[in-house]
Amino acid sequence: MEKFRVLFQHFQSSSESVMNGICLLLAAVTVKLYSSFDFNCPCLARYNALYGLGLLLTPPLALFLCGLLANRQSVVMVEEWRRPAGHRRKDPGIIRYMCSSVLQRALAAPLVWILLALLDGKCFVCAFSSSVDPEKFLDFANMTPSQVQLFLAKVPCKEDELVRDSPARKAVSRYLRCLSQAIGWSITLLLIIVAFLARCLRPCFDQTVFLQRRYWSNYVDLEQKLFDETCCEHARDFAHRCVLHFFASMQSEMRARGLRRDTAGQDTADRDPEPPEIPKPPDGLDGGGSGKAHLRAVSSREQVDRLLSTWYSSKPPLDLVASPGLWGGGLNHRAPTVAPGS
Amino acid sequence: MDKFRMIFQFLQSNQESFMNGICGIMALASAQMYSAFDFNCPCLPGYNAAYSAGILLAPPLVLFLLGLVMNNNVSMLAEEWKRPRGHRAKDPAVLRYMFCSMAQRALIAPVVWVAVTLLDGKCFLCAFCTAVPVTVLGNGSLAPGLPPPELARLLARVPCPDIYDGDWLLAREVAVRYLRCISQALGWSFVLLTTLLAFVVRSVRPCFTQAAFLKSKYWSHYIDIERKLFDETCTEHAKAFAKVCIQQFFEAMNHDLELGHAHEALARAPASSAAPATTDGAEEEREKLRGITDQGAVNRLLTSWHKCKPPLRLGQEEPLMGNGWAGGGPRPPRKEVATYFSRV
């Protein structure tokens, strides 16, 4: 239990590790999905290729889109891309960095599916059994071409009566599986080499730029999360004070009604539109300075709407020291990008 | 147990992840339900299609409605939609946002059911076994000799291996493979289409309406919290009300007993000295009552909360009666009323 919690906390520690966690989870789901999927080659001439290739390519596409959906940073990236500049300059390098990191992580699950399918071999055998060259196999020497085509189409189906226990079928099937596994392992090797080279050679170029971009992309993500949390806190305080205010207004209404009843000397049940006496401020509203501090002087619908619009259309500059009144053009705290080789 | 508590705590950490958790659970439940369900094709010409259509469409509808029911926000949406305007304007964008987010989450379990059904293939096989192209797949020369009802009866038995007697016309395995292949192709296309749609909706939205989206999200969250806080405050009030009521009852009983047994006044002395302590506690509870101390007042408060929600504007003492919209126009001059009481 303890190690589960430690693992969990490690994954939640930064936005990058959250993304890695989601990526791994999706890869595990892909493996489970592949193993539970019941492969069913139609063993008919034209349908084989469509089915085999469709199964090799459609699920990876769906998994890629799922990877993009499950990753919160893809939405943050699009928001950062489309926002108006406001007081904060937009850096295309950061957007490119976020895009590439999102895409890399989203590609993990589709690649797992493709590699599993190739290493397993069923898809490949189904798709390409009709395209095998019959000259390679001696067993087809005394069959007519149409018979050969029919036979080859049924090779993926072991239990079909035409090809059951046929050495020719086993030969073709073995050949195609061997080819499929070779391609699968080659792709795996290629991907690992590319990843290795990219990782090792990256520090040779643009290291400072890379560090800056990583920092600011992490910052954008955290800032969005914190803004959402602060809005939640604010909404809670707003609601609390609204409800207390409501109770206090009812109280003052009761008091006014009671007073009127006493002065008039009769019980009037109807609402009298006469304004009441000035009620004293109820105690609940002044419950500590902390309550007011939470609301941060934003205490009406128009003010909240204005705050949210301004957050979107005109993000504040990244300068905590300058006073808020100096938000003019040109106040950009970020260091300019270092050109490579300078 | 500890593991469940931790998972539960994580899911409860914010409203969104709780709803996502419920979503995920319902999707898993849907897949599990399908695997536990014993599909039983009738293998009769007219009934196959009806049975399969029922299996494909009725459970998703049930799951969708269940998803809506399990979402607490449905009643909140209905309340916000039907409430009288009162002092607070209604924002249709907020209502739309709430409805969209609920519908999106409720649609996940039905989509999982439909996808799993199509990928498994039994339902499709049962529905379309009579539409298999016999001339292409089987012994095409024998098919025209059969009258159509006979052919339909024969083909309808394809899903049931024990009673299928048409091997001379069409090998059962060939038909099953053919239909399952088409079913799986449709299933994957359906999955691809739904993920594409979800992706487009999620990624393209920030390109438009982002500011409006932030507002709708804030106010829908606000409405939810306000409702919860109101319920909490009412519960607090009800508790205080009950306490004071009971204390008053006991005091009244005590008083009656005191009057009735005056000769035991000396014995009552410690009890009466204890009375100020209870009245101190009663004072605290009366404070909590905020001046609302009878059934009629409570009913009026609750009616007013529904009929006439307060405006979203703090920091000023707004009278509930009067000219309605806070700050909407010149206020009528306030009159100071001074009263004199005399007790004779």
XYZ file of C-alpha atoms in Angstrom, chain A residues 1 4-5 8 12 33 37-44 47 51 55 58-59 61-62 65-66 68-72 75 78-79 82 113 154 157 160-161 224 227-228 231-232 234-236 238-247 249-251 253-254 257 259-260 262-263 271-279 281-283 285 295 299-302 304-305 308-309 311-312, chain B residues 2-3 6-7 10 88-91 119-120 137 171 173-174 176-182 184-185 188-189 191-192 195-196 198-199 202-208 210-211 213-215 217-219 221-222 225-226 229-230 232-234 237 287 290-292 297 300-301 304-305 308 310-322 325 332-337 339 341:
178
model
C 0.000 0.000 0.000
C 1.587 2.242 -4.234
C 1.109 5.609 -2.609
C 1.280 7.566 -7.142
C 1.603 13.309 -9.637
C -7.168 -4.929 -25.621
C -9.575 -9.181 -29.124
C -10.814 -12.193 -31.071
C -9.052 -12.135 -34.433
C -11.274 -13.420 -37.225
C -9.790 -13.485 -40.718
C -12.596 -13.831 -43.332
C -10.503 -16.091 -45.612
C -12.057 -14.628 -48.755
C -11.639 -9.207 -47.880
C -9.404 -6.857 -42.873
C -6.871 -4.171 -38.162
C -7.445 1.523 -37.513
C -7.005 0.668 -33.821
C -5.401 5.617 -35.085
C -8.171 5.369 -32.495
C -6.696 10.030 -30.673
C -7.401 8.547 -27.237
C -4.395 12.988 -27.288
C -7.746 13.116 -25.504
C -6.493 11.668 -22.245
C -3.657 14.161 -22.080
C -4.705 17.433 -20.492
C -5.912 21.259 -24.504
C -4.241 24.652 -28.026
C -5.372 27.310 -25.546
C -5.030 30.483 -29.745
C -0.453 -2.170 -30.937
C -7.875 -19.872 -46.923
C -7.985 -20.282 -41.352
C -11.157 -24.791 -42.827
C -11.714 -28.174 -44.507
C -3.803 26.860 -15.678
C -6.173 29.284 -11.858
C -8.853 26.597 -11.907
C -11.613 29.920 -9.175
C -13.052 26.988 -7.231
C -13.437 31.852 -4.943
C -16.712 30.286 -6.025
C -16.942 28.549 -2.664
C -18.805 33.664 -2.952
C -21.482 31.039 -2.436
C -20.930 30.979 1.320
C -21.296 34.698 1.657
C -24.262 34.756 -0.689
C -26.093 32.200 1.408
C -25.308 33.992 4.683
C -26.347 37.277 3.106
C -29.647 35.671 2.128
C -30.317 34.473 5.660
C -31.846 39.563 4.593
C -34.613 37.230 5.692
C -33.796 38.062 9.282
C -37.302 41.226 6.793
C -38.700 39.343 9.792
C -42.386 42.726 9.679
C -41.960 46.028 13.948
C -44.740 46.909 11.531
C -46.330 45.983 16.557
C -46.820 49.548 15.396
C -46.013 41.663 2.032
C -45.944 45.379 2.487
C -43.718 47.027 -0.104
C -42.658 49.717 2.375
C -38.878 49.673 2.734
C -37.796 48.517 6.172
C -35.625 50.413 8.620
C -31.922 50.250 8.009
C -30.965 46.857 9.399
C -25.136 44.405 9.635
C -25.517 40.803 10.699
C -22.607 39.092 12.419
C -20.971 38.510 7.104
C -13.050 36.989 -2.235
C -18.037 40.079 -5.298
C -20.564 40.462 -8.063
C -21.514 38.624 -11.227
C -20.262 41.399 -13.504
C -16.423 37.775 -11.963
C -17.323 37.791 -15.659
C -12.627 35.630 -16.437
C -12.731 37.521 -19.763
C -7.808 36.250 -17.890
C -8.463 34.874 -21.348
C -7.265 1.120 2.714
C -6.745 0.925 -1.031
C -7.261 6.068 -1.040
C -8.815 5.686 -4.474
C -8.323 10.778 -4.950
C -31.002 36.658 -10.498
C -30.976 36.418 -14.290
C -30.733 33.006 -15.903
C -27.824 32.368 -18.222
C -16.444 -6.240 -32.032
C -17.738 -9.491 -30.602
C -19.826 -17.771 -50.574
C -20.532 -23.986 -44.983
C -17.917 -21.471 -40.795
C -17.635 -19.444 -43.997
C -19.812 -16.925 -39.627
C -16.377 -15.670 -40.596
C -17.795 -13.385 -43.253
C -20.362 -11.772 -40.978
C -18.003 -11.457 -38.030
C -15.413 -9.782 -40.238
C -17.947 -7.179 -41.347
C -15.632 -6.139 -36.488
C -14.908 -3.690 -39.304
C -13.631 -0.429 -35.256
C -15.040 2.225 -37.573
C -14.771 3.428 -32.278
C -12.647 5.526 -34.617
C -12.858 9.129 -30.740
C -12.458 11.473 -33.711
C -14.513 13.594 -29.114
C -11.088 14.799 -30.178
C -12.213 18.857 -27.205
C -9.400 20.346 -29.236
C -11.279 22.708 -31.463
C -13.245 24.320 -28.670
C -10.381 26.447 -27.337
C -10.084 27.988 -30.792
C -13.503 29.585 -30.340
C -12.822 30.174 -24.748
C -13.775 33.149 -22.599
C -16.414 28.607 -21.722
C -14.468 29.834 -18.685
C -17.501 31.811 -17.524
C -17.579 26.575 -16.121
C -17.216 28.979 -13.203
C -20.915 29.675 -12.824
C -19.492 25.144 -10.426
C -20.759 28.066 -8.370
C -21.454 24.784 -4.460
C -24.134 27.287 -3.554
C -23.770 25.305 1.109
C -27.429 26.241 1.342
C -25.515 22.730 4.936
C -26.698 26.031 6.364
C -30.268 24.761 6.490
C -30.324 25.889 11.268
C -27.688 33.046 17.607
C -30.453 34.020 12.798
C -33.852 35.273 13.865
C -35.834 32.616 12.025
C -40.681 31.825 8.844
C -41.147 31.482 3.859
C -37.367 31.324 3.727
C -38.142 32.631 -1.159
C -34.917 30.759 -1.895
C -36.557 34.570 -5.804
C -30.735 36.605 -4.340
C -28.688 38.665 -6.801
C -25.034 37.859 -7.337
C -23.791 40.974 -5.649
C -22.197 41.088 -2.208
C -20.956 43.903 -0.054
C -24.191 45.837 0.224
C -27.287 45.308 2.312
C -29.966 44.780 -0.287
C -33.557 44.641 0.879
C -35.380 41.578 -0.383
C -38.490 43.573 -0.994
C -38.408 46.873 -2.771
C -32.798 44.170 -9.139
C -36.515 54.816 -2.995
C -35.446 56.920 -0.053
C -35.158 54.843 3.093
C -37.475 55.813 5.908
C -36.335 55.571 9.460
C -39.027 54.239 11.715
C -41.234 53.160 17.708
C -43.074 50.713 23.465
